[in-house]
């Protein structure tokens, strides 16, 4: 669109449209006024009809009143009361109708006055006044019925209807009806009371007869018979015959009335419909033109504003552009083309953004590579003999490195999110195992600040659901990390995972993390999910961090179809929550729960803390065990035979040792719910308690606690098979490998691993060196890093394959080495000709599997004989789970244990180690004790290991057989490890 000066044309066009809009709005107003007037006419007709109905019911009440005054019988009084109720209901309906229709509300005052007279007349009837003529005529007719009729006449006269003739005829018939109704009630009293008519009565009756202009022979005959006996009161005509006869005449008049009313209503309806259609047409046309006019005005001014803004923006940008871009911008400005200007701006904005993302990803990767080396060798250095000040220096290096790795990992995750390279898994995962282990891994940090950490995972949830359990765990960890960071000492954090709803295939889960921390203002909440942002600058200085955790979590939740939300009050705490739809597995798994027959449990409550046991109660009752709460005094006063099988005590609220000792002394089992803080004290009660559960309390821990009442089955005697004094070891004969890796630390690591397999290793630092070495030498296999200077791994692979093809050489298998685990990148590596993919950090088992695909295995005997013969279980290897802080040491110990004939699952992260303990059965659990000792949770870890059925063995610098089954030195000989494992068997 060209930028032209078209203001005059646009202005003229808008003036024409505005004129049309004004005309249409005028006609719309006139049409709407007519519509409202017709609508008021319809309301007038409805009001007349309602008043007419009230007069009909009033006639019924008046007749009943006359009969009751004449007979004074109870049955007639009951009939009268029913007719009054019916009239009151109709009067209430009229009141509501008037309130809803404001134009008619002016009649409400007059109606209220009539009702006062009605209620007064009723009192005269109830008192059985002897002045019947005054009551039935002066009061009922003149004070009540006649004012209602005058109201009808007033409505007709005030109506703006052009044709009011039918309504006037309707009113005249109403007068005839009212005359007959008054006569009916008057004569009904005379007949029911057998009263002789006075001259005054006869004169009044004559007035009624003179007003009756419609002849009726039957009625005339009855009147004659009544008149003949009026002097003696001995009437031959019954009250019912009289009422029936005169009512027939009233009904005929009523039928004619309805004809006139319907005619008026139809007339008004037709006029109303026409007015409504006209109003809608004019209104629709006006709105359409208004919208068009608004759009034109907006476009007109936006065009002017955008043109000016674009020109000004380009002029401001010109100073920051290179010579080529300046020439381009001048060309664009001369064209006066908005589209060309927009394209230029988009390219100018996107180019630095792309460069920034690329730089961010590369720098994060480059920083993390040497950092991993620093952390690895720092941990190795830690396990050597050091002086006290040296240990302090090493500890500072370790903490600083870990903090920097955490920051870099956040940046890497954020760069993946912003680049749209995050891939979600869609696999089954066990809810309890996944999330309990995730949250347990943060129990130590919470215990450092003595924070009460609560967890509730609804046991009614399915055992498995399909989704990305790892990403959800990362979200929970990020939110939990935030909660611990911003919650003061002795605070409280509660995590909840519950089902919200369910469809045929999906279950909606709600995750919430609530803390009692510092809280946030509304303004802080509005920007809490922004990247590189915390609540404010002072928060960032005080608590540290990149501010990326919440941004990453929010993006992950969004990718999974949810929304991360926050609710917070300053000084009271914060709640983060989100909901996700997770698919159910096709095969529904049942939760494995042992049967506990006739088992009773109880929880000791304290005043003002009665609700703390709710999660425990839910878990226990789901398992099918009885649960009760008692106060401390109730328990100690209870007869031994009535005591529950298990008593649960919360150490946070009952910490008096004397009280706990008195509970332990009872003839029952006791379970103490505590934190790692209990390990700081030398309390003798620790050894007397039946079991200690470390917070956060969860379903699995509750189930294990209940198992203390079961007798431990004797361990099944395992058959031991004697093996040779010398252990077999896998090697690959006469194989040469080229390792292409730019990082010297990774070079040494891979070289060390391959050398242990007797593989001859050559090294190259980039793709260009690798291509040169491939042309000069023959190799059996190539391990190729991806990101390298001079020439990257992808380009090197393409050139090596091209060289082999041109020279008709046998292809050498190429294995990609990279930390990038995105599926699309894996596919790209394989598409350029790489044969296999090996992720960093390198897993020795995976590496071995890849090599075995291409080369045969030879088995040799290690030259190191064992001091004692080793026995392994049956024909299968005994399973060991190993946790070492450093990956290098973990791999060394894994190799040693494999050579000793054990199957090893290796972990370098504490949370993964704890999670796997619940997933599999192990014979031994070997772990670094130092990380757990630092936060006084080493005994808690030992308890968890024992609960899982494994034997704990800790790597410690000094032996401590009091707290552990057995210990090992951080660096030990294979014989020492073998003997220790045999001893623990």
JSON list of N, CA and C in Angstrom, two decimals, residues 14 287-303:
[
{"chain": "A", "resi": 14, "resn": "UNK", "atom": "N", "xyz": [-16.06, 9.88, 4.78]},
{"chain": "A", "resi": 14, "resn": "UNK", "atom": "CA", "xyz": [-16.50, 9.68, 6.16]},
{"chain": "A", "resi": 14, "resn": "UNK", "atom": "C", "xyz": [-17.67, 10.59, 6.51]},
{"chain": "A", "resi": 287, "resn": "UNK", "atom": "N", "xyz": [-25.98, 0.28, 13.05]},
{"chain": "A", "resi": 287, "resn": "UNK", "atom": "CA", "xyz": [-24.80, -0.37, 13.65]},
{"chain": "A", "resi": 287, "resn": "UNK", "atom": "C", "xyz": [-23.78, -0.72, 12.58]},
{"chain": "A", "resi": 288, "resn": "UNK", "atom": "N", "xyz": [-24.28, -1.26, 11.47]},
{"chain": "A", "resi": 288, "resn": "UNK", "atom": "CA", "xyz": [-23.37, -1.64, 10.38]},
{"chain": "A", "resi": 288, "resn": "UNK", "atom": "C", "xyz": [-22.61, -0.42, 9.86]},
{"chain": "A", "resi": 289, "resn": "UNK", "atom": "N", "xyz": [-23.34, 0.69, 9.66]},
{"chain": "A", "resi": 289, "resn": "UNK", "atom": "CA", "xyz": [-22.68, 1.90, 9.18]},
{"chain": "A", "resi": 289, "resn": "UNK", "atom": "C", "xyz": [-21.73, 2.48, 10.24]},
{"chain": "A", "resi": 290, "resn": "UNK", "atom": "N", "xyz": [-22.13, 2.38, 11.51]},
{"chain": "A", "resi": 290, "resn": "UNK", "atom": "CA", "xyz": [-21.23, 2.84, 12.58]},
{"chain": "A", "resi": 290, "resn": "UNK", "atom": "C", "xyz": [-19.94, 2.05, 12.61]},
{"chain": "A", "resi": 291, "resn": "UNK", "atom": "N", "xyz": [-20.06, 0.74, 12.44]},
{"chain": "A", "resi": 291, "resn": "UNK", "atom": "CA", "xyz": [-18.86, -0.12, 12.41]},
{"chain": "A", "resi": 291, "resn": "UNK", "atom": "C", "xyz": [-17.97, 0.26, 11.24]},
{"chain": "A", "resi": 292, "resn": "UNK", "atom": "N", "xyz": [-18.62, 0.43, 10.07]},
{"chain": "A", "resi": 292, "resn": "UNK", "atom": "CA", "xyz": [-17.86, 0.81, 8.88]},
{"chain": "A", "resi": 292, "resn": "UNK", "atom": "C", "xyz": [-17.17, 2.15, 9.10]},
{"chain": "A", "resi": 293, "resn": "UNK", "atom": "N", "xyz": [-17.92, 3.11, 9.70]},
{"chain": "A", "resi": 293, "resn": "UNK", "atom": "CA", "xyz": [-17.34, 4.43, 9.96]},
{"chain": "A", "resi": 293, "resn": "UNK", "atom": "C", "xyz": [-16.18, 4.33, 10.94]},
{"chain": "A", "resi": 294, "resn": "UNK", "atom": "N", "xyz": [-16.35, 3.51, 12.00]},
{"chain": "A", "resi": 294, "resn": "UNK", "atom": "CA", "xyz": [-15.28, 3.34, 13.00]},
{"chain": "A", "resi": 294, "resn": "UNK", "atom": "C", "xyz": [-14.03, 2.72, 12.37]},
{"chain": "A", "resi": 295, "resn": "UNK", "atom": "N", "xyz": [-14.26, 1.71, 11.53]},
{"chain": "A", "resi": 295, "resn": "UNK", "atom": "CA", "xyz": [-13.13, 1.05, 10.86]},
{"chain": "A", "resi": 295, "resn": "UNK", "atom": "C", "xyz": [-12.41, 2.03, 9.94]},
{"chain": "A", "resi": 296, "resn": "UNK", "atom": "N", "xyz": [-13.19, 2.83, 9.22]},
{"chain": "A", "resi": 296, "resn": "UNK", "atom": "CA", "xyz": [-12.59, 3.81, 8.31]},
{"chain": "A", "resi": 296, "resn": "UNK", "atom": "C", "xyz": [-11.78, 4.84, 9.08]},
{"chain": "A", "resi": 297, "resn": "UNK", "atom": "N", "xyz": [-12.34, 5.32, 10.19]},
{"chain": "A", "resi": 297, "resn": "UNK", "atom": "CA", "xyz": [-11.62, 6.31, 11.00]},
{"chain": "A", "resi": 297, "resn": "UNK", "atom": "C", "xyz": [-10.34, 5.70, 11.57]},
{"chain": "A", "resi": 298, "resn": "UNK", "atom": "N", "xyz": [-10.47, 4.45, 12.07]},
{"chain": "A", "resi": 298, "resn": "UNK", "atom": "CA", "xyz": [-9.30, 3.77, 12.65]},
{"chain": "A", "resi": 298, "resn": "UNK", "atom": "C", "xyz": [-8.22, 3.56, 11.58]},
{"chain": "A", "resi": 299, "resn": "UNK", "atom": "N", "xyz": [-8.65, 3.05, 10.41]},
{"chain": "A", "resi": 299, "resn": "UNK", "atom": "CA", "xyz": [-7.68, 2.80, 9.35]},
{"chain": "A", "resi": 299, "resn": "UNK", "atom": "C", "xyz": [-7.03, 4.10, 8.87]},
{"chain": "A", "resi": 300, "resn": "UNK", "atom": "N", "xyz": [-7.85, 5.14, 8.78]},
{"chain": "A", "resi": 300, "resn": "UNK", "atom": "CA", "xyz": [-7.34, 6.43, 8.30]},
{"chain": "A", "resi": 300, "resn": "UNK", "atom": "C", "xyz": [-6.25, 6.96, 9.22]},
{"chain": "A", "resi": 301, "resn": "UNK", "atom": "N", "xyz": [-6.57, 7.01, 10.53]},
{"chain": "A", "resi": 301, "resn": "UNK", "atom": "CA", "xyz": [-5.60, 7.54, 11.48]},
{"chain": "A", "resi": 301, "resn": "UNK", "atom": "C", "xyz": [-4.44, 6.57, 11.72]},
{"chain": "A", "resi": 302, "resn": "UNK", "atom": "N", "xyz": [-4.73, 5.26, 11.68]},
{"chain": "A", "resi": 302, "resn": "UNK", "atom": "CA", "xyz": [-3.65, 4.27, 11.85]},
{"chain": "A", "resi": 302, "resn": "UNK", "atom": "C", "xyz": [-2.66, 4.35, 10.71]},
{"chain": "A", "resi": 303, "resn": "UNK", "atom": "N", "xyz": [-3.20, 4.54, 9.51]},
{"chain": "A", "resi": 303, "resn": "UNK", "atom": "CA", "xyz": [-2.34, 4.63, 8.33]},
{"chain": "A", "resi": 303, "resn": "UNK", "atom": "C", "xyz": [-1.41, 5.83, 8.44]}
]
